[in-house]
Coordinates of C-alpha atoms in Angstrom, one line a residue:
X110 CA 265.6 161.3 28.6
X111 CA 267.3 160.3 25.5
X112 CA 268.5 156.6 26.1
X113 CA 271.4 155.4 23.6
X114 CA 270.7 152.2 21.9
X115 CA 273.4 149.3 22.7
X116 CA 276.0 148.3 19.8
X117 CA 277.4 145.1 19.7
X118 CA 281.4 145.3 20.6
X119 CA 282.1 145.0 16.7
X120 CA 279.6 147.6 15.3
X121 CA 281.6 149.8 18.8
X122 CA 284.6 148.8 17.2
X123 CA 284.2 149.7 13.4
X124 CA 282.4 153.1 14.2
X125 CA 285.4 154.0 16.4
X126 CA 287.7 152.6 13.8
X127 CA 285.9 155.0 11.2
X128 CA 286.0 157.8 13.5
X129 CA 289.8 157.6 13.8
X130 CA 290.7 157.3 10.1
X131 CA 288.3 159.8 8.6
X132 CA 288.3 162.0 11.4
X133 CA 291.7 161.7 13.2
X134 CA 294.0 161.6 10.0
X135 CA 293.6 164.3 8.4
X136 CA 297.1 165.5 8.3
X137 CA 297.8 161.9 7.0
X138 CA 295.2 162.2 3.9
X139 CA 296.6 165.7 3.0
X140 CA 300.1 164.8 3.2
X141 CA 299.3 161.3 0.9
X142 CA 296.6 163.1 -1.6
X143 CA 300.2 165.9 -2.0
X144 CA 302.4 162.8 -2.5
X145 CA 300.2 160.7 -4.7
X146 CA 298.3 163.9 -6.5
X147 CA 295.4 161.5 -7.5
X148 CA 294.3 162.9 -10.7
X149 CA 293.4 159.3 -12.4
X150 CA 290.9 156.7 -11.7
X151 CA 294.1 154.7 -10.7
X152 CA 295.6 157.3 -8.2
X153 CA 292.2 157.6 -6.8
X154 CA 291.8 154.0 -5.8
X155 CA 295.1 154.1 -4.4
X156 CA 293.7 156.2 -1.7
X157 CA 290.6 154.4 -1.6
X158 CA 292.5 151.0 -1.3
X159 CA 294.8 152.6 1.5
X160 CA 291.5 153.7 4.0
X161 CA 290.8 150.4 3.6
X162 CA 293.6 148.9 5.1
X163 CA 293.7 150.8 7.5
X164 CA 290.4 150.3 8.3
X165 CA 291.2 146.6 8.5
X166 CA 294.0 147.1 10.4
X167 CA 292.4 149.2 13.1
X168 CA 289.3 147.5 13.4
X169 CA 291.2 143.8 13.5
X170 CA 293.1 145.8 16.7
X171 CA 289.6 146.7 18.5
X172 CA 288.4 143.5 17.9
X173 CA 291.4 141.9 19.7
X174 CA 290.7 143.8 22.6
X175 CA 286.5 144.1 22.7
X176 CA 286.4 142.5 25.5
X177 CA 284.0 143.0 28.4
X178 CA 285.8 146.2 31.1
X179 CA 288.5 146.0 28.2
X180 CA 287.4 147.9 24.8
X181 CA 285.7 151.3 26.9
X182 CA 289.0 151.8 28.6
X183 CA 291.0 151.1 25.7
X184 CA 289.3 153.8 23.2
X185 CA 289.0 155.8 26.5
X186 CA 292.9 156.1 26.3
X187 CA 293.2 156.2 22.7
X188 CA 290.0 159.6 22.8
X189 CA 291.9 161.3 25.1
X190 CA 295.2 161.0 23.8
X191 CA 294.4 161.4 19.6
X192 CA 293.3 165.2 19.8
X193 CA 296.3 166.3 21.6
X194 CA 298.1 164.4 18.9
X195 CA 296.5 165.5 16.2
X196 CA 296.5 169.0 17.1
X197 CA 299.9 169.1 17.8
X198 CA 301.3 167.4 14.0
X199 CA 298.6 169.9 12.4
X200 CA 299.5 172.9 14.1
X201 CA 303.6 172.3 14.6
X202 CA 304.0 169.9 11.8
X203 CA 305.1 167.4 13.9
X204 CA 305.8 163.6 13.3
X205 CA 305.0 161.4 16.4
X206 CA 307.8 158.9 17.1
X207 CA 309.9 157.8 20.1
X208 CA 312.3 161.0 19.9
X209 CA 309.5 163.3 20.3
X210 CA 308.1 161.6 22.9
X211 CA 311.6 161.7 24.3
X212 CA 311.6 165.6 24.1
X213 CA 307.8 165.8 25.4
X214 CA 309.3 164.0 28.1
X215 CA 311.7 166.1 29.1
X216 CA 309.2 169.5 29.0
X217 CA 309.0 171.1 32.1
X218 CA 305.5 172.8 33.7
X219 CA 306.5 176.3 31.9
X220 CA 306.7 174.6 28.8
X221 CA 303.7 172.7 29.1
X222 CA 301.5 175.7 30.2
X223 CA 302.9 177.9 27.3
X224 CA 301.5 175.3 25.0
X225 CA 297.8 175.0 26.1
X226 CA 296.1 177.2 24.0
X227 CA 292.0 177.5 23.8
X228 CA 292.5 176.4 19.8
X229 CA 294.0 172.4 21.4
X230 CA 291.0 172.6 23.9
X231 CA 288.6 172.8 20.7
X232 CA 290.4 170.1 19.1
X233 CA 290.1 168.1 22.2
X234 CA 286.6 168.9 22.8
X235 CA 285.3 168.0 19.4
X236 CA 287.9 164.8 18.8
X237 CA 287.4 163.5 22.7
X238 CA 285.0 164.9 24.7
X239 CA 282.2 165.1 22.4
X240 CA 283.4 160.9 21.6
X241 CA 284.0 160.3 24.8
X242 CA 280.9 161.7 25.9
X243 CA 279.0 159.0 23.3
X244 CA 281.4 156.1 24.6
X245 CA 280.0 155.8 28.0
X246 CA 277.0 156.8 27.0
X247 CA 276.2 153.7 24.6
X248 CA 275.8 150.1 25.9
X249 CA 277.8 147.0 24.6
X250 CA 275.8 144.5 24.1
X251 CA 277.4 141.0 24.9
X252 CA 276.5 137.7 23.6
X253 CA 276.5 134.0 25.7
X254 CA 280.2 133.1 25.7
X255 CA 280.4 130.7 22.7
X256 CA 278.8 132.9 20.4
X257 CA 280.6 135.5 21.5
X258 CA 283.5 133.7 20.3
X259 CA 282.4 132.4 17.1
X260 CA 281.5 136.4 15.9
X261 CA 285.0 137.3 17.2
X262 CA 287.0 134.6 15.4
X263 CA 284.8 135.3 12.2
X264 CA 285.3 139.2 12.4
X265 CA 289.4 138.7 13.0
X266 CA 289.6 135.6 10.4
X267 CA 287.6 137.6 7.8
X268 CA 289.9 141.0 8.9
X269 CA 293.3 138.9 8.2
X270 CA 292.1 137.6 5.3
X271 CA 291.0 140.7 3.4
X272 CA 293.9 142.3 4.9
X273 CA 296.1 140.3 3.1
X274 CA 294.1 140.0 -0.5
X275 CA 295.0 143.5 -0.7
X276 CA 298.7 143.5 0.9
X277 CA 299.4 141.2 -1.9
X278 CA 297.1 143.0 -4.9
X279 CA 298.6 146.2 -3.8
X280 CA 302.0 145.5 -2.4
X281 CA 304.5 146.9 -5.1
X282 CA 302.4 150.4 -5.1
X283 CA 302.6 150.4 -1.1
X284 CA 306.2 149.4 -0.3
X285 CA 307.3 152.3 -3.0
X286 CA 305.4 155.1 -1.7
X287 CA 306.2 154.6 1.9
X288 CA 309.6 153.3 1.3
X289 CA 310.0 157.0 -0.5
X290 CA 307.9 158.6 1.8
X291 CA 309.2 157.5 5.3
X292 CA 307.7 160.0 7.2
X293 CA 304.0 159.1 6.4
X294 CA 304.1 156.0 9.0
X295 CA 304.8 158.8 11.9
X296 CA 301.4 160.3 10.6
X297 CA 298.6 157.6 11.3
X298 CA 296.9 158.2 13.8
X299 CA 296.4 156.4 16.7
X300 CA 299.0 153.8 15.3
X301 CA 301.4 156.5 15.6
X302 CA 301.6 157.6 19.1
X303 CA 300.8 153.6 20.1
X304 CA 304.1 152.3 18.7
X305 CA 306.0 155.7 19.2
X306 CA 305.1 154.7 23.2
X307 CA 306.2 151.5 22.6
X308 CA 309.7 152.4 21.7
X309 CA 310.0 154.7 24.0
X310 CA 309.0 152.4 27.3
X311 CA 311.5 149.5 25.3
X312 CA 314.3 152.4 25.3
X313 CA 313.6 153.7 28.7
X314 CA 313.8 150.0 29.9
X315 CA 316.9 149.4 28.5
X316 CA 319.0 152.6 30.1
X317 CA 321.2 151.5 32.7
X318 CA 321.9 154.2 35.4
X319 CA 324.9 155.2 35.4
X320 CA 327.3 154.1 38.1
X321 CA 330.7 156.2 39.3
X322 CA 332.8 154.2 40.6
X323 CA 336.9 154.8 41.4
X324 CA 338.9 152.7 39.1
X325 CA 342.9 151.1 40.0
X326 CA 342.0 150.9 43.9
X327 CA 344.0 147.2 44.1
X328 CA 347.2 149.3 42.2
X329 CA 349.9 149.3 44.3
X330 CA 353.4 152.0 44.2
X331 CA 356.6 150.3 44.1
X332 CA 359.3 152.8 45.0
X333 CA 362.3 151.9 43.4
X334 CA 365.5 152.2 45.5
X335 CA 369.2 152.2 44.2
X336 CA 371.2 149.5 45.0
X337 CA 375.4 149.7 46.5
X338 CA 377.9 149.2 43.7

């Protein structure tokens, strides 16, 4: 029997990090290659530089959390969750924030059934199962604690400090192209449906149940009577 050779958490990491943004984004990259319409050498390293940070950004995320019964679960969630997405913002056109998973929400079974189609079990099959599958199939290999620690800290130090060498080289072409183009932050996948979660469980939280309650019961009547002349 084939027998999977064992990764080191960050090589784990960066392969899933790759697997996301190459494979996972695709309604991004089409969306930014219609926005930026990279015709140049210059527009083309635009895009280049952009897979990059996200890269970083990703992979400094998995890093943070490639820790022993931590990272499996955690790209567990993230494989089964992605190909829904995905499907769902190529086929509908969707943007994942906390108002659509507000609506999602509020979907009842009929709903739900109506929109399980064998097309999103083909997305899911090749963008989580087939992933998932190779997950659990494939061995972390863990150092001794201390050197453990030193390869972490290097891999997160190196990941912040790359990340911002090109936040600052690139900044100004950035800020304008997603400060005019909004909706490409809803795109990015799994950062999408991660923060999109997050706002919803901080809205959720913060929703008071509403309380009827009779109002003016200390109000008293005073009858007024007319007095003798």
């Amino acid at each position: 029997m084939f027998k999977f050779k064992a990764l080191t958490s960050e090589k784990l990491s960066l392969i899933a990090t790759l697997f996301f943004v190459f494979a996972c984004n695709s309604v991004f990259w089409q969306q930014l290659y219609t926005i930026q319409n990279p015709n140049t050498a210059a527009g083309w390293l635009f895009m280049l530089i952009g897979a990059l940070f996200l890269i970083l950004v990703l992979n400094l995320f998995l890093n943070l959390l490639a820790l022993p019964y931590v990272l499996k679960p955690v790209l567990t969630v993230l494989l089964l969750i992605t190909p829904v997405v995905v499907y769902f913002m190529s086929q509908f056109g969707i943007m994942i924030n906390g108002g659509m998973l507000r609506n999602a929400a509020q979907t009842n079974l009929t709903e739900t059934l109506d929109l399980l189609t064998l097309k999103m079990a083909l997305y899911w099959l090749v963008l989580g199962g087939l992933p998932l599958y190779l997950l659990w199939k494939t061995p972390i290999q863990y150092r001794p604690f201390r050197r453990e620690a030193m390869v972490k800290t290097s891999v997160i130090v190196g990941s912040i400090v790359l990340l911002l060498l090109v936040s600052l080289g690139f900044y100004k072409e950035f800020a304008s192209v997603f400060r005019n183009n909004r909706e490409l932050r809803y795109l990015i996948t799994p950062m999408n449906f991660i923060q999109a979660s997050s706002n919803y469980l901080k809205h959720s939280v913060n929703i008071k149940p509403i309380v009827v309650a009779a109002i003016g019961t200390d109000a008293n009547i005073y009858v007024a009577t007319a007095k003798s002349p």
